[in-house]
């Protein structure tokens, strides 16, 4: 099935919580076949787990990432097309004095390069990309 949505890191992180948002869980149940994550999100998830102290929580999180996330979602690369989109987004936003946080800008660039709707739990992180760079955006 074709990807429609690119999930932000906070969507996957929410699912790993002991009591995740029911709205996010429901949307993932409905649309998971149409969702992907970026290689930037994959890095953020793995890095978050790697930074935890050794113990039960770290083992559970790594198991969740390897056994659930990796096989469930296509991991889209930050490739040459995404890099081009990133340079265009950065140029547009810096021209009007808006910041371009590197990882969020890269994730948005992967969404734009693949013509996907960016899905996040925290829409304010991507609002400038939507307003000034035509990023398709949904909040779950």
Short mmCIF file of C-alpha atoms in Angstrom, two decimals:
data_model
loop_
_atom_site.label_atom_id
_atom_site.label_comp_id
_atom_site.label_asym_id
_atom_site.label_seq_id
_atom_site.Cartn_x
_atom_site.Cartn_y
_atom_site.Cartn_z
CA UNK A 1 0.00 0.00 0.00
CA UNK A 2 1.18 3.54 -0.72
CA UNK A 3 2.60 5.76 2.02
CA UNK A 4 0.51 8.83 2.74
CA UNK A 5 1.84 9.88 6.14
CA UNK A 6 5.30 10.54 7.54
CA UNK A 7 5.26 10.13 11.31
CA UNK A 8 7.19 12.52 13.51
CA UNK A 9 9.35 11.07 16.26
CA UNK A 10 6.87 12.13 18.94
CA UNK A 11 4.15 9.91 17.42
CA UNK A 12 6.30 6.80 17.83
CA UNK A 13 7.52 7.94 21.26
CA UNK A 14 3.92 8.36 22.38
CA UNK A 15 3.11 4.74 21.54
CA UNK A 16 6.02 3.59 23.71
CA UNK A 17 4.58 5.31 26.79
CA UNK A 18 2.86 3.22 29.49
CA UNK A 19 -0.40 5.10 28.79
CA UNK A 20 -0.27 6.41 25.21
CA UNK A 21 -2.74 8.86 23.72
CA UNK A 22 -5.79 6.90 22.60
CA UNK A 23 -6.17 9.21 19.60
CA UNK A 24 -2.68 8.33 18.35
CA UNK A 25 -3.18 4.61 18.98
CA UNK A 26 -6.50 4.68 17.10
CA UNK A 27 -5.02 6.57 14.14
CA UNK A 28 -2.09 4.17 13.94
CA UNK A 29 -4.49 1.22 13.98
CA UNK A 30 -6.45 2.81 11.13
CA UNK A 31 -3.58 4.13 9.01
CA UNK A 32 -0.39 2.21 9.87
CA UNK A 33 -0.26 0.63 6.41
CA UNK A 34 -0.01 4.13 4.95
CA UNK A 35 2.66 5.42 7.34
CA UNK A 36 6.42 5.70 7.12
CA UNK A 37 9.12 7.26 9.26
CA UNK A 38 12.24 9.11 8.17
CA UNK A 39 15.77 7.91 8.77
CA UNK A 40 16.08 11.03 10.97
CA UNK A 41 13.22 9.80 13.17
CA UNK A 42 14.79 6.35 13.29
CA UNK A 43 18.04 7.96 14.48
CA UNK A 44 16.20 10.04 17.13
CA UNK A 45 14.42 6.96 18.45
CA UNK A 46 17.57 4.82 18.58
CA UNK A 47 19.58 7.66 20.08
CA UNK A 48 16.96 8.24 22.76
CA UNK A 49 17.13 4.59 23.73
CA UNK A 50 20.94 4.51 23.61
CA UNK A 51 21.15 7.44 26.02
CA UNK A 52 19.11 5.65 28.70
CA UNK A 53 20.91 3.94 31.55
CA UNK A 54 21.19 0.18 31.14
CA UNK A 55 18.16 -1.47 32.64
CA UNK A 56 14.64 -2.70 32.08
CA UNK A 57 13.28 0.47 30.44
CA UNK A 58 16.15 0.60 27.94
CA UNK A 59 15.72 -3.09 27.05
CA UNK A 60 11.95 -2.66 26.62
CA UNK A 61 12.37 0.40 24.43
CA UNK A 62 14.99 -1.23 22.21
CA UNK A 63 12.79 -4.31 21.87
CA UNK A 64 9.84 -2.09 20.91
CA UNK A 65 11.93 -0.28 18.29
CA UNK A 66 13.44 -3.39 16.74
CA UNK A 67 10.44 -5.74 17.02
CA UNK A 68 7.58 -3.30 16.34
CA UNK A 69 8.70 -0.04 14.76
CA UNK A 70 11.33 -1.25 12.30
CA UNK A 71 9.17 -3.96 10.69
CA UNK A 72 5.98 -1.87 10.82
CA UNK A 73 7.08 1.27 9.00
CA UNK A 74 9.14 1.90 5.92
CA UNK A 75 12.15 4.00 6.90
CA UNK A 76 12.61 6.65 4.23
CA UNK A 77 16.14 7.94 3.70
CA UNK A 78 17.35 11.49 3.93
CA UNK A 79 18.59 11.37 0.34
CA UNK A 80 19.74 13.86 -2.29
CA UNK A 81 16.16 14.96 -3.05
CA UNK A 82 15.43 15.54 0.65
CA UNK A 83 18.72 17.46 0.94
CA UNK A 84 17.63 19.69 -1.94
CA UNK A 85 14.23 20.24 -0.28
CA UNK A 86 16.04 21.02 2.97
CA UNK A 87 18.14 23.70 1.29
CA UNK A 88 15.00 25.27 -0.22
CA UNK A 89 13.13 25.21 3.11
CA UNK A 90 16.11 26.66 4.96
CA UNK A 91 16.48 29.42 2.36
CA UNK A 92 12.77 30.33 2.56
CA UNK A 93 12.62 30.39 6.34
CA UNK A 94 15.95 32.13 6.97
CA UNK A 95 14.99 34.81 4.42
CA UNK A 96 12.05 35.76 6.66
CA UNK A 97 14.00 35.36 9.89
CA UNK A 98 12.56 32.05 11.08
CA UNK A 99 14.72 29.36 12.69
CA UNK A 100 15.26 26.00 11.02
CA UNK A 101 15.94 23.38 13.72
CA UNK A 102 18.11 20.88 11.87
CA UNK A 103 16.36 17.60 12.71
CA UNK A 104 12.80 18.94 12.30
CA UNK A 105 13.84 20.59 9.03
CA UNK A 106 15.31 17.31 7.80
CA UNK A 107 12.16 15.38 8.75
CA UNK A 108 9.99 17.98 7.00
CA UNK A 109 12.27 17.74 3.97
CA UNK A 110 11.79 13.97 3.76
CA UNK A 111 8.01 14.51 3.91
CA UNK A 112 8.14 17.10 1.12
CA UNK A 113 10.55 15.05 -1.01
CA UNK A 114 8.15 12.09 -0.84
CA UNK A 115 4.94 14.17 -1.09
CA UNK A 116 3.72 12.91 2.29
CA UNK A 117 1.59 14.44 5.00
CA UNK A 118 3.70 15.15 8.07
CA UNK A 119 2.00 13.81 11.20
CA UNK A 120 2.99 15.10 14.61
CA UNK A 121 1.70 15.33 18.14
CA UNK A 122 3.10 18.85 18.48
CA UNK A 123 2.00 20.84 15.44
CA UNK A 124 3.77 24.05 16.52
CA UNK A 125 7.14 22.45 15.68
CA UNK A 126 6.13 22.27 12.00
CA UNK A 127 3.71 25.19 11.62
CA UNK A 128 6.29 27.45 9.91
CA UNK A 129 7.03 24.69 7.39
CA UNK A 130 3.32 24.42 6.65
CA UNK A 131 2.74 28.16 6.36
CA UNK A 132 5.84 29.13 4.37
CA UNK A 133 6.94 25.92 2.61
CA UNK A 134 3.66 24.16 1.74
CA UNK A 135 4.28 21.22 4.07
CA UNK A 136 1.14 19.12 4.38
CA UNK A 137 0.57 18.72 8.13
CA UNK A 138 -1.75 16.86 10.49
CA UNK A 139 -1.86 16.66 14.26
CA UNK A 140 -2.84 13.36 15.82
#
